[in-house]
Coordinates of C-alpha atoms and ligand atoms in Angstrom, one line a residue:
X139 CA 68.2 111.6 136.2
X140 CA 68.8 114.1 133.2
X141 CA 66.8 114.5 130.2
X142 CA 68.8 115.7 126.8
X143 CA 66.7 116.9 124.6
X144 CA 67.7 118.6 121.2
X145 CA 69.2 122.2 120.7
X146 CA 67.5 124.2 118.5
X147 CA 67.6 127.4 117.6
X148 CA 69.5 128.6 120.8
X149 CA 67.3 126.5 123.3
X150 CA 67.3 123.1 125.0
X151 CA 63.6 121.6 123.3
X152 CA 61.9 118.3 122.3
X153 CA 58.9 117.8 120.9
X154 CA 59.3 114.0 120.7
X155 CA 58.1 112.1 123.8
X156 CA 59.9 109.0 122.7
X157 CA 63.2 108.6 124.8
X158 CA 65.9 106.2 124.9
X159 CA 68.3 105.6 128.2
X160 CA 72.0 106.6 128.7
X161 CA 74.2 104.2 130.8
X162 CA 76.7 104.8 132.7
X163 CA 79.3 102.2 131.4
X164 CA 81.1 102.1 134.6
X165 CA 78.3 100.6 136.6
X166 CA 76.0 99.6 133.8
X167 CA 73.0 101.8 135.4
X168 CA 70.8 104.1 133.9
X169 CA 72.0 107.4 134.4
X170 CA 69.3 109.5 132.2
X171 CA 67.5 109.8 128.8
X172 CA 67.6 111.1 125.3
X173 CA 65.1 111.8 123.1
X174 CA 64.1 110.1 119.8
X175 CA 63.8 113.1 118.1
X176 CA 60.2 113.2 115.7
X177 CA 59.5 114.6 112.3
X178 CA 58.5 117.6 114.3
X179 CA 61.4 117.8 115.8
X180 CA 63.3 117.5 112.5
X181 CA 60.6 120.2 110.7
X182 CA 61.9 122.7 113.5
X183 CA 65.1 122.0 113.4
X184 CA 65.4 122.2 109.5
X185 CA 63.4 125.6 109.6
X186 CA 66.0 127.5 112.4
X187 CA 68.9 126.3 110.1
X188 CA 67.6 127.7 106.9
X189 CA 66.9 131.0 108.5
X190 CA 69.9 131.1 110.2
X191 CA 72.2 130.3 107.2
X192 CA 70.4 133.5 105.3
X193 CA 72.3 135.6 107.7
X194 CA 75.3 134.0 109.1
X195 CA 76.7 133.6 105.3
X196 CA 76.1 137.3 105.2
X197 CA 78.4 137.7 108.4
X198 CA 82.2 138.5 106.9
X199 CA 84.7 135.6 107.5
X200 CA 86.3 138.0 109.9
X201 CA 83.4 138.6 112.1
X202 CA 83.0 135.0 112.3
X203 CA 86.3 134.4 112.7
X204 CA 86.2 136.7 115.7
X205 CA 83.0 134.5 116.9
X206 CA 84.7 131.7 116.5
X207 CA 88.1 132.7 118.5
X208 CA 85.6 134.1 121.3
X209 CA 84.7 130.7 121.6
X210 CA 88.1 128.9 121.8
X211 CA 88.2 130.7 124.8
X212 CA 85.0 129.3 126.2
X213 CA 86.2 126.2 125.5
X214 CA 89.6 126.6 127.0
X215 CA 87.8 127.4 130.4
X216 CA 85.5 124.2 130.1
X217 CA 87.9 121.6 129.3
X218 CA 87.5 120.2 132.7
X219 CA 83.6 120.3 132.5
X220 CA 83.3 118.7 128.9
X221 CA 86.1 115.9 129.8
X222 CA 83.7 115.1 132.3
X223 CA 80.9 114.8 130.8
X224 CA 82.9 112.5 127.9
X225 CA 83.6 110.1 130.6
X226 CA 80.5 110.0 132.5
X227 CA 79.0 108.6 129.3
X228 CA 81.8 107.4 127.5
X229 CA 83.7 105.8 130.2
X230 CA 87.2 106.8 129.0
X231 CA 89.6 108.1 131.4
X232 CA 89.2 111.9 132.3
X233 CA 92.9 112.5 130.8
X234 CA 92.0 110.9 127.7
X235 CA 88.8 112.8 127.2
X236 CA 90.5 115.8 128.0
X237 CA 92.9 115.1 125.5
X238 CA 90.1 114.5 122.8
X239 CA 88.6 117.8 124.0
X240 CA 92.2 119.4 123.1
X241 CA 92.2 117.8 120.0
X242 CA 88.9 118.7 119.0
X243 CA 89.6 122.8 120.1
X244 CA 92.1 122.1 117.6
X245 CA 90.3 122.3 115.1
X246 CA 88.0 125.4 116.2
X247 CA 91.7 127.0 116.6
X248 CA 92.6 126.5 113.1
X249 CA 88.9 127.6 111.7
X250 CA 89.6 131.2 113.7
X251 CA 92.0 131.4 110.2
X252 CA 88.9 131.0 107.7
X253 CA 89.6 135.0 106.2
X254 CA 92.7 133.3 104.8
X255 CA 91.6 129.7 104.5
X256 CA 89.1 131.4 102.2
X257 CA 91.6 133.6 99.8
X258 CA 90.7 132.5 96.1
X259 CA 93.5 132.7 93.2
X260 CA 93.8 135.8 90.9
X261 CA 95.2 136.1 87.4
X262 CA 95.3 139.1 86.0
X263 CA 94.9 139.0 82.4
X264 CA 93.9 135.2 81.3
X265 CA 93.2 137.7 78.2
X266 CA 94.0 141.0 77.2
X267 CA 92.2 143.1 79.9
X268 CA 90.3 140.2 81.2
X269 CA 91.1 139.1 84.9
X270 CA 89.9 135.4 86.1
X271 CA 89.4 135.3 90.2
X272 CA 88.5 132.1 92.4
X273 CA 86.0 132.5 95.4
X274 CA 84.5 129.7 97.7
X275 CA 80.9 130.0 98.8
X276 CA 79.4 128.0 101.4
X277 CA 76.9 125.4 100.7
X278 CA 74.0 126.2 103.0
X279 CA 72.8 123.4 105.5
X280 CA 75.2 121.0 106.1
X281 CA 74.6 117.9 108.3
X282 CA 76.7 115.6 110.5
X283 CA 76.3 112.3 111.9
X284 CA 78.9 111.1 114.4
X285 CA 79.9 108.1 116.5
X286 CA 80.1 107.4 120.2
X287 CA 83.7 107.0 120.3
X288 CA 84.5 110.9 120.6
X289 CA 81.6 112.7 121.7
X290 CA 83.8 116.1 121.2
X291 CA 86.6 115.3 118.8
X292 CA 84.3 113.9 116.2
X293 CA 81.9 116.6 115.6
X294 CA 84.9 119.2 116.2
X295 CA 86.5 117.5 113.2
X296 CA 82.9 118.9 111.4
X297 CA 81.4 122.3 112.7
X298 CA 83.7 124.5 113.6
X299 CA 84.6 124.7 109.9
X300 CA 81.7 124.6 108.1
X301 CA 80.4 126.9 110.4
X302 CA 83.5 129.4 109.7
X303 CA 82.7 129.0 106.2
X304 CA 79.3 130.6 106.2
X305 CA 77.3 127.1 106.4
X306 CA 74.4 126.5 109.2
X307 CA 75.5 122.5 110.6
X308 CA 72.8 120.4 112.5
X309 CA 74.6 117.4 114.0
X310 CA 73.0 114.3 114.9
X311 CA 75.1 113.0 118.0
X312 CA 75.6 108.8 119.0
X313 CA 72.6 108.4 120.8
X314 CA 74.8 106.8 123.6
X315 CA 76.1 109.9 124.9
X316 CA 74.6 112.4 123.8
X317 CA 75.1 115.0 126.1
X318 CA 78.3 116.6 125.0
X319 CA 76.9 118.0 122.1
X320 CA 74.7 120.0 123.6
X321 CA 76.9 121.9 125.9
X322 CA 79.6 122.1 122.8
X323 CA 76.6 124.0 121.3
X324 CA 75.5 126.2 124.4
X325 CA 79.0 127.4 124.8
X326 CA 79.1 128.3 121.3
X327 CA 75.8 130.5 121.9
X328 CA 77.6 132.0 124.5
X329 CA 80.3 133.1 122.3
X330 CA 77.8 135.0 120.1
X331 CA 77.1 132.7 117.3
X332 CA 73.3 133.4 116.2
X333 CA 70.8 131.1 117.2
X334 CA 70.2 128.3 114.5
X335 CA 73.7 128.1 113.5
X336 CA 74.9 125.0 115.4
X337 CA 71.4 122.9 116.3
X338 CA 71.8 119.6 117.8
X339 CA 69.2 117.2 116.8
X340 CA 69.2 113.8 119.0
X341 CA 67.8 110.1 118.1
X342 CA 69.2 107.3 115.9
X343 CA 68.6 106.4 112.6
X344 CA 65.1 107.7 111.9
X345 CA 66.8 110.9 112.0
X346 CA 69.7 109.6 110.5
X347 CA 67.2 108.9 107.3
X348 CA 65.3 112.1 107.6
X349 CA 68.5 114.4 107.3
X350 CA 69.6 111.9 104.0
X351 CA 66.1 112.2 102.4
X352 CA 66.1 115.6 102.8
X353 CA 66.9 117.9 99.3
X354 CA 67.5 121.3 101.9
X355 CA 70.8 119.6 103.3
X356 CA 73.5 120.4 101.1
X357 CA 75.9 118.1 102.8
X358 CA 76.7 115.1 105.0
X359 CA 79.7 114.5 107.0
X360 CA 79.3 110.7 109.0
X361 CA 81.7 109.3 111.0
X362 CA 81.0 105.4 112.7
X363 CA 81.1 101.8 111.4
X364 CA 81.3 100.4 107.8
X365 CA 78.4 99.5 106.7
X366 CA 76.3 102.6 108.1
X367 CA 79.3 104.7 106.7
X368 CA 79.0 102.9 103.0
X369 CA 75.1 103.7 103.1
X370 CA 74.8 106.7 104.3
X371 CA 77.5 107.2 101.4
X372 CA 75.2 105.5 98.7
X373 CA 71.9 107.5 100.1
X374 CA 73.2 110.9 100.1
X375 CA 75.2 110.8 96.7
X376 CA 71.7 109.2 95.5
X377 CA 70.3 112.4 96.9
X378 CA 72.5 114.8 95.2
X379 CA 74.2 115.4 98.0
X380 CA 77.7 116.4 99.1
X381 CA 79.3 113.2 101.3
X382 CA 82.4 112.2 103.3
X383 CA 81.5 109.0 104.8
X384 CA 84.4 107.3 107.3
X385 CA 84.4 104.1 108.7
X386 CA 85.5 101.6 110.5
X387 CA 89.7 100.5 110.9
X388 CA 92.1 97.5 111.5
X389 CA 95.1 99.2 112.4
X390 CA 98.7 97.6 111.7
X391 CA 101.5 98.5 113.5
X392 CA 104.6 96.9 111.9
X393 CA 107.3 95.9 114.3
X394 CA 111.1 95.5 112.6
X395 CA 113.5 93.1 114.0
X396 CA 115.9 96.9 114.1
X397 CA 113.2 98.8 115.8
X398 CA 113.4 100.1 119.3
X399 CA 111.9 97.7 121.3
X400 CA 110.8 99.7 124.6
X401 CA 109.4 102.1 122.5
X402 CA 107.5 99.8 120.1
X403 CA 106.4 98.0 122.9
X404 CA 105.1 101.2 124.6
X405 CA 103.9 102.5 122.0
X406 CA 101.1 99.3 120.9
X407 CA 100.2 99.0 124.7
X408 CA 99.0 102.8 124.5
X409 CA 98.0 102.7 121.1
X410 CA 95.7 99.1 121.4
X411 CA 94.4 99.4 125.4
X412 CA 93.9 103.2 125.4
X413 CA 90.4 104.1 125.7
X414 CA 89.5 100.1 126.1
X415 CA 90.3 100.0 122.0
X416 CA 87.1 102.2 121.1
X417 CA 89.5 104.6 118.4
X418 CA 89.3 104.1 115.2
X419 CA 93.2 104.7 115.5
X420 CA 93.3 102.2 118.0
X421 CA 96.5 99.1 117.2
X422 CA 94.7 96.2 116.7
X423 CA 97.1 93.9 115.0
X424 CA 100.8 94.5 115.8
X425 CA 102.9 92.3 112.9
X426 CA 106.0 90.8 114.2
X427 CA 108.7 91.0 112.1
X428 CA 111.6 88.1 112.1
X429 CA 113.2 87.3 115.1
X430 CA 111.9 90.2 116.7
X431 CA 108.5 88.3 117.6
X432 CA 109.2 86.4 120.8
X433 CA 110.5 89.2 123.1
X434 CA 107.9 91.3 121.5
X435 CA 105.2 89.3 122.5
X436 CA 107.0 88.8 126.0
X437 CA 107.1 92.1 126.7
X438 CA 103.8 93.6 125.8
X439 CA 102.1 90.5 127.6
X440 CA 104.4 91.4 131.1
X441 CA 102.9 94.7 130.2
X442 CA 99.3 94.5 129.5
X443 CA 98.7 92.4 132.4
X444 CA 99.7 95.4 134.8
X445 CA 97.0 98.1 133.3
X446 CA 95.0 99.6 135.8
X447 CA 91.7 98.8 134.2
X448 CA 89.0 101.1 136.7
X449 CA 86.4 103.3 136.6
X450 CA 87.4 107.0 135.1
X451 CA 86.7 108.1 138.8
X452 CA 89.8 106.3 139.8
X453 CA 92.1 109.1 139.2
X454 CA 94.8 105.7 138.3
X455 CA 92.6 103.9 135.8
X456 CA 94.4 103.6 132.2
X457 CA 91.6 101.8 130.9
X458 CA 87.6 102.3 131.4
X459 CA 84.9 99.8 130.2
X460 CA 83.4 99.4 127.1
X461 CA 80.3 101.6 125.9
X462 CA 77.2 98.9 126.2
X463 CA 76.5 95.4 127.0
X464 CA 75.8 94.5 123.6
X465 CA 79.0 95.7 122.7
X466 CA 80.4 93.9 125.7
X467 CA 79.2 90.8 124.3
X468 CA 80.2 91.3 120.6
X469 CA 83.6 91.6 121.9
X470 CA 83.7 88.6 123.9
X471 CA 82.4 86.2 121.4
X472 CA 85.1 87.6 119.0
X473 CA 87.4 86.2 122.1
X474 CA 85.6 82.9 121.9
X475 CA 86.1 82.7 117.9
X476 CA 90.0 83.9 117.8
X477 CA 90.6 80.8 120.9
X478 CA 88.4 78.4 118.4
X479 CA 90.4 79.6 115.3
X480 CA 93.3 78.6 116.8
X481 CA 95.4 81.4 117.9
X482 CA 97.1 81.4 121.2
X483 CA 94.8 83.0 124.0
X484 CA 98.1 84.6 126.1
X485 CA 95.9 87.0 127.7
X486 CA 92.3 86.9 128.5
X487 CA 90.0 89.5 129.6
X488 CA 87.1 87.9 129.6
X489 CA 86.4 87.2 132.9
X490 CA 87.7 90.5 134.8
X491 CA 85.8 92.0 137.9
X492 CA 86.2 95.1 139.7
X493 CA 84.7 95.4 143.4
X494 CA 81.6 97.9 143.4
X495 CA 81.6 97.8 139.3
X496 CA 80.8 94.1 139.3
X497 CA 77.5 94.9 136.8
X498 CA 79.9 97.7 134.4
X499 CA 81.0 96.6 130.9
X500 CA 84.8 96.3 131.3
X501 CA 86.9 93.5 129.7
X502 CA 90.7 92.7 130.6
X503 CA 93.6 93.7 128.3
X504 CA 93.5 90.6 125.8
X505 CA 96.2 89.5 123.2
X506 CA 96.3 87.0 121.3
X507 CA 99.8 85.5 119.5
X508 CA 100.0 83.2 116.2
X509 CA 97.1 85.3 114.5
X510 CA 96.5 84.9 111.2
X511 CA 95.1 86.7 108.0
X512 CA 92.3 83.7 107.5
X513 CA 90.8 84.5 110.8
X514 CA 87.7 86.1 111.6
X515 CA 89.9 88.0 114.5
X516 CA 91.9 89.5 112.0
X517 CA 89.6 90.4 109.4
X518 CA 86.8 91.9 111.0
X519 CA 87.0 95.2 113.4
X520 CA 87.1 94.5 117.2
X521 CA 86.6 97.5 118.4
X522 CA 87.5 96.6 122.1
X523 CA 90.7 95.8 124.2
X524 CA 92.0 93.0 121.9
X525 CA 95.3 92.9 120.6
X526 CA 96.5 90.5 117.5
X527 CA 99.9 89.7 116.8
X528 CA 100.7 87.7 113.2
X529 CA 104.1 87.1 112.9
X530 CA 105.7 87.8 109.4
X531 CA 109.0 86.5 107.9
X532 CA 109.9 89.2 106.4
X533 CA 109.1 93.4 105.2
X534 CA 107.6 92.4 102.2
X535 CA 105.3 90.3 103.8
X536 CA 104.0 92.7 106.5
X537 CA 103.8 95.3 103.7
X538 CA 101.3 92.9 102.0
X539 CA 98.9 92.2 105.3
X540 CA 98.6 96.0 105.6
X541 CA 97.7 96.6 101.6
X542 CA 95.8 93.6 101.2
X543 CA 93.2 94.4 104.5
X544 CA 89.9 95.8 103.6
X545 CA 90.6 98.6 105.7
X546 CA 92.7 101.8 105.5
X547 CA 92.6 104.2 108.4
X548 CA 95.8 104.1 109.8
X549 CA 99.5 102.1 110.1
X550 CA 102.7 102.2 111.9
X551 CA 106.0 101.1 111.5
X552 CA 108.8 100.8 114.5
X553 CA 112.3 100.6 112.6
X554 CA 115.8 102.4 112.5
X555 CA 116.1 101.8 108.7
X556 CA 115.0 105.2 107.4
X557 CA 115.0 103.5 103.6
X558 CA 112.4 100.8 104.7
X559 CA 110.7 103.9 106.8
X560 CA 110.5 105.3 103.1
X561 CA 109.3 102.8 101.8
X562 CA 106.8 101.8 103.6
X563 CA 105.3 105.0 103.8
X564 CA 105.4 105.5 100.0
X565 CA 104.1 102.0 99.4
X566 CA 101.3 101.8 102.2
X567 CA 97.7 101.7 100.8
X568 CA 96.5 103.0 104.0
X569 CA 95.2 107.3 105.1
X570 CA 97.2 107.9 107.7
X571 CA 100.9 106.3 108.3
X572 CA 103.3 106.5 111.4
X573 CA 107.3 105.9 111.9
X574 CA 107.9 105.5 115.2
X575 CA 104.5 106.7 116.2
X576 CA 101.9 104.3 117.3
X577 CA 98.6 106.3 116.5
X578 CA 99.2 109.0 113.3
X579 CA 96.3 111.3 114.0
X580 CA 97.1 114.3 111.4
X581 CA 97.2 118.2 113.4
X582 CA 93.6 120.2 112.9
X583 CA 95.6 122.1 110.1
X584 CA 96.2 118.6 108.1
X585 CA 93.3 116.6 107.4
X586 CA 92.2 113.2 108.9
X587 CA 90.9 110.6 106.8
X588 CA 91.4 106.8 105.8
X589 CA 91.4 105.1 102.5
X590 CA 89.9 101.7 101.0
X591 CA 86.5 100.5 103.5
X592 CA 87.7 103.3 105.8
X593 CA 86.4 106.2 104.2
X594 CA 83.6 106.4 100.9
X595 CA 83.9 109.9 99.3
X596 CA 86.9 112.4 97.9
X597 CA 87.5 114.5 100.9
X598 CA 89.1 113.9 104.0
X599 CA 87.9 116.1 107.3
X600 CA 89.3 118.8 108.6
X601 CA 92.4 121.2 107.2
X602 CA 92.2 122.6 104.0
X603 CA 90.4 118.9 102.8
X604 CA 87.4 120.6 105.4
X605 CA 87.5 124.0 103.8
X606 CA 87.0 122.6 100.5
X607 CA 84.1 120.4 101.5
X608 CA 82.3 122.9 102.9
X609 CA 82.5 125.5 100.4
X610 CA 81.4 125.4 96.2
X611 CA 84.2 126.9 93.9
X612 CA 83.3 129.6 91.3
X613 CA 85.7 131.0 88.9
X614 CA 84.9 133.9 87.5
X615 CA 86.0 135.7 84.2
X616 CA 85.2 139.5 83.7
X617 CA 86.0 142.0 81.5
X618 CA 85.4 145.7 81.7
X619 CA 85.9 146.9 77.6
X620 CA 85.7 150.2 76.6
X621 CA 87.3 148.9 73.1
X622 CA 84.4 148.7 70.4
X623 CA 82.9 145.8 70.0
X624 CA 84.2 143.3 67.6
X625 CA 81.0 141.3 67.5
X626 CA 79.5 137.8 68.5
X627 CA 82.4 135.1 68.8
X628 CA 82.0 131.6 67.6
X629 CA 85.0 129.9 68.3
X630 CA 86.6 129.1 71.7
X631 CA 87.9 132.1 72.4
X632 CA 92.1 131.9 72.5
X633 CA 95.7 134.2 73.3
Ligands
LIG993 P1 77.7 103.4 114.3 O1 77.9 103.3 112.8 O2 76.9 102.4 115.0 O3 77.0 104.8 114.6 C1 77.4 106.0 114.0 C2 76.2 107.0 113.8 O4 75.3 106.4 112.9 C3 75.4 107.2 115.1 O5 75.1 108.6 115.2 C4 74.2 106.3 115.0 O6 73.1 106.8 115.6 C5 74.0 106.3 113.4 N1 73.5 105.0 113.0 C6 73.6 103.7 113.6 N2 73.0 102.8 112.9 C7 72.4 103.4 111.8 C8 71.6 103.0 110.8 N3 71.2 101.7 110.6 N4 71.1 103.9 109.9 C9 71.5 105.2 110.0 N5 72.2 105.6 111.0 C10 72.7 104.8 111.9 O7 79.1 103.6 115.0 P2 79.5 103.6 116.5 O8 79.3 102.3 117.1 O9 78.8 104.8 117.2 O10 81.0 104.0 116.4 C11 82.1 103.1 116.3 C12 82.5 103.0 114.8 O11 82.9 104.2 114.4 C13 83.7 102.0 114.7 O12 83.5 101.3 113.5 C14 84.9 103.0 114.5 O13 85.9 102.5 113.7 C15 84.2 104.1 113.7 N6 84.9 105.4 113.8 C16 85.6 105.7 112.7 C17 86.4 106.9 112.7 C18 87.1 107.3 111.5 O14 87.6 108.4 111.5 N7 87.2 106.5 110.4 C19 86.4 107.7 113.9 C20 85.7 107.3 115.0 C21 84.9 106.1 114.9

C-alpha cells in the first residue's frame, strides 16, 4: 500500500499525519494514501519556493530553457511509466492517458522556446534620442490547483511555463490521484531543475485556502468544477492576486442535416464515451439538426452499445469506470432525473456489471433522445458517460442552445457548408470551436481556455495567453543626454 506524501524542496516529505485513501476505480479497493498536508507542511513548502525563486529568476531563459528540454527527454522515456500511473488512479485507458501525457509534454516542448517567448518590443526613438523597450519579469511564487480529470495534462497546461519564465510553482494536485505529480516533479529534479522550483503540496481544500490567503503567492492557476473555480476566482482577486480560474463544460456538438454522417457519428461516440465522459471537452449534448435526427440517433445508439467498457488492464477496454462512488452515484441519479423529465432513456448504463470488477465504479454508455433545454440533464454538467441529443429545426436554433448555455468551453459543428462553418464559428459564444472535429483542444503553442461559467479571469492557459500570465510587463523609457539641460518640464512631454 503506497503513501504519497508532498515534494518539497527536492524530497518526498510530510509532516502531516492526517491521510486520506486512494481507490482504485477499477475495483473500488483501497490502493494507498495521501496526505492532508498541515500548516506545517504549507510553512515549508512556502519557505523552499521563496528561496528557490531568488535564484532560478536569476538563471538566464536559456539555461532554463536548456533545463527544461533536458527534461522533455525524461519525459519522453517515461511516457509508459506515467500513463500508468494515470490509470491506476484514474481509471482511463492506458492509450488515453498516454495521450494526455503527450499532450501535456506539449506544453513542456513549447516552454523549451521561452528565450524567444520572452523577446520584448523596441522603439528606437519614441523621442529624439530617447529609446522605449518592453521586458516581462516573472511574478515570483505562483500556485496551481488542478482537477482529477488529467493528473498530467492539467498541471502541464501550468508549470512548465511559469517555471520557464523564472517563477517558483507549488501545485496542489486532486487529492484522488495524487501520485502523478510527484513523479512529474522527480523527473524534473532529475533534469537539473533546483530544488524548490516545482514542490508538490498534497491535501484538499485546507490547502486549497492556505495558498489563497496567502499574500507571498503571486498567482493562482485552478482548473476543476464551477463553483470552486468561481471562488477560488473571487478569493484570490480579493487577495490581490493574479487568477485564471476554469471550470466546468456542456459541450455542443452540432450535427447538420449536410454533414458526414459516419464521421459525425464517430466523432460524438469518441468525443462523449472517451475517458467514461470525465473531459471537460467531453460531447455531452449532440443537437440534431432537421431531418438528420433519426439515423443519427440510430446510428450512435448501434454504436455505443458495442464499447468495450473494462478495466484499463484490458488492453481492449475503450472506456474505464468513473473516479469514486460518490461520483458514481451523482451520475446515476442524473439518469433517474433525465428518465423522470421525460426524455427517452434509449440506452441505459445503469445497471452494467463486469465479472471480477463487480464492486468498481463503471456505468454503461447512456443516451438519451428528445432532450430538452428545460431539463435538469441538459442544464447542469454530467460529467460521466451520458450522452444528450435535443433535436433542433433548424441552424438558427442550434446556434441559440449553444450561446444561450451557461457554459462555454467547447463546440462542434459536422457540416459541408463552409458558409454556415463560418458562421458558426464567428457567431459561437463559446472558447474553443470545432468543424468537423469532435473535441477542439487548441496545440501547447495556442492557448486553451473557455468563456462564460467556463472560465473567471482574462487569460487563457498555456501559449503565448501562459507567457503573459506568468510574467509582469515593464516598459521602460531611457535617455542618455549629453545636450544641456533645458530644465524641469511641466507639461506632458510631446514630438
Ligand atoms: P473539483 O472542483 O472538485 O476539484 C478541483 C480542485 O479543487 C481539486 O484540487 C480539489 O482538491 C479542490 N477543491 C475541491 N473542493 C474545494 C473547495 N470546496 N474549496 C477549495 N478547493 C477545493 O473538480 P474535480 O471533480 O476534481 O474535476 C472535475 C471538474 O473539473 C469538472 O467540472 C470539469 O469540467 C472540470 N475541468 C475543467 C477543465 C477546463 O479546462 N475548463 C479541465 C478539466 C476539468
Amino acid at each position: 500500500m503506497k503513501t504519497v506524501k508532498n515534494y518539497i524542496d527536492g524530497s518526498s516529505i510530510c509532516y502531516s499525519k492526517n491521510f486520506l485513501d486512494i481507490n482504485d476505480p477499477s475495483k473500488g479497493e483501497k490502493i494507498g494514501n495521501v496526505v492532508l498536508s498541515s500548516t506545517e507542511d504549507f510553512e515549508r513548502t512556502l519557505n523552499s519556493s521563496k528561496k528557490a525563486f531568488l535564484a532560478w529568476s536569476e538563471f538566464t531563459p536559456l539555461k532554463r530553457s536548456r533545463i527544461i528540454s533536458k527534461y522533455k527527454e525524461i519525459l519522453e522515456k517515461n511516457i509508459e511509466t506515467l500513463a500508468t500511473i494515470v490509470s491506476e488512479e484514474h481509471g482511463k485507458t492506458l492509450e488515453d492517458a498516454k495521450g494526455s501525457v503527450i499532450r501535456g509534454m506539449e506544453v513542456v516542448e513549447f516552454a523549451t522556446g521561452i528565450p524567444h517567448l520572452l523577446k520584448g518590443e523596441f522603439s528606437q526613438n519614441v523621442g529624439t534620442n530617447i529609446d522605449s523597450w518592453s521586458i516581462r519579469q516573472p511574478l515570483g511564487i505562483t500556485a496551481g490547483i488542478t482537477p482529477f480529470n488529467f493528473p498530467a495534462m492539467v498541471p502541464m497546461w501550468m508549470y512548465p511555463i511559469s517555471i520557464a519564465c523564472g517563477n517558483s510553482f507549488i501545485l496542489k494536485p486532486s487529492e484522488k490521484d495524487p501520485s502523478c505529480s510527484i513523479k512529474l516533479a522527480e523527473l524534473f529534479s532529475e533534469a537539473g531543475l533546483p530544488d524548490g522550483v516545482f514542490n508538490v503540496i498534497n491535501g484538499d481544500k485546507d490547502i486549497v485556502n492556505m495558498i489563497l490567503d496567502e499574500s507571498s503567492i503571486s498567482s493562482v492557476s485552478f482548473v476543476g468544477s464551477t463553483p470552486i473555480a468561481k471562488y477560488v476566482y473571487e478569493k484570490s482577486a480579493l487577495n490581490g492576486k493574479r487568477v485564471q480560474a476554469l471550470g466546468g463544460a456542456k459541450n455542443h456538438l452540432v450535427v447538420m442535416p449536410d454533414a458526414n454522417l459516419d464521421q459525425a457519428v464517430d466523432g460524438i461516440i469518441g468525443a462523449a464515451y472517451g475517458s467514461a465522459g470525465e473531459r471537460c471537452m467531453a460531447v455531452s449534448v449532440a443537437v440534431a439538426v432537421g431531418e438528420i435526427a433519426d439515423s443519427l440517433v440510430d446510428k450512435i445508439s448501434n454504436k455505443a452499445q458495442t464499447l468495450k467498457v473494462a478495466p484499463w488492464t484490458d488492453s481492449s477496454s475503450e472506456m474505464g469506470p468513473v473516479i469514486s462512488k460518490e461520483h458514481k452515484e451523482k451520475i446515476l441519479n442524473y439518469i433517474d432525473t433525465g428518465e423522470k423529465e421525460g426524455a427517452h432513456l434509449l440506452l441505459d448504463g445503469r445497471n452494467i456489471k463486469i465479472q471480477g470488477y463487480e464492486n468498481g465504479y463503471f456505468i454503461g454508455p447512456t443516451l438519451f433522445d428528445n432532450v430538452n433545454n428545460q431539463m435538469k440533464i441538459y442544464k447542469e454538467e454530467i460529467f460521466g458517460p451520458v450522452l444528450s441529443v435535443v433535436r433542433a429545426k433548424s441552424y438558427d436554433e442550434a446556434l441559440k442552445l449553444v450561446n444561450d448555455h451557461e457554459f462555454g468551453n467547447g463546440t462542434s459543428i459536422y457540416t459541408s457548408d463552409g458558409e454556415i462553418s463560418r458562421h458558426f464559428t464567428t457567431n459561437s459564444k463559446i472558447g474553443m470551436v470545432g468543424v468537423n472535429v469532435p473535441i477542439p483542444v487548441p496545440m501547447a503553442f495556442h492557448s486553451f481556455g473557455g468563456w462564460k461559467n467556463s472560465l473567471f479571469g482574462d487569460h487563457a492557459m498555456h501559449g503565448m495567453e501562459g507567457v503573459h500570465f506568468y510574467t509582469k510587463l515593464k516598459t521602460i523609457t531611457s535617455r542618455w543626454p549629453k545636450s544641456i539641460n533645458s530644465g524641469p518640464e511641466f507639461k506632458m512631454p510631446t514630438n
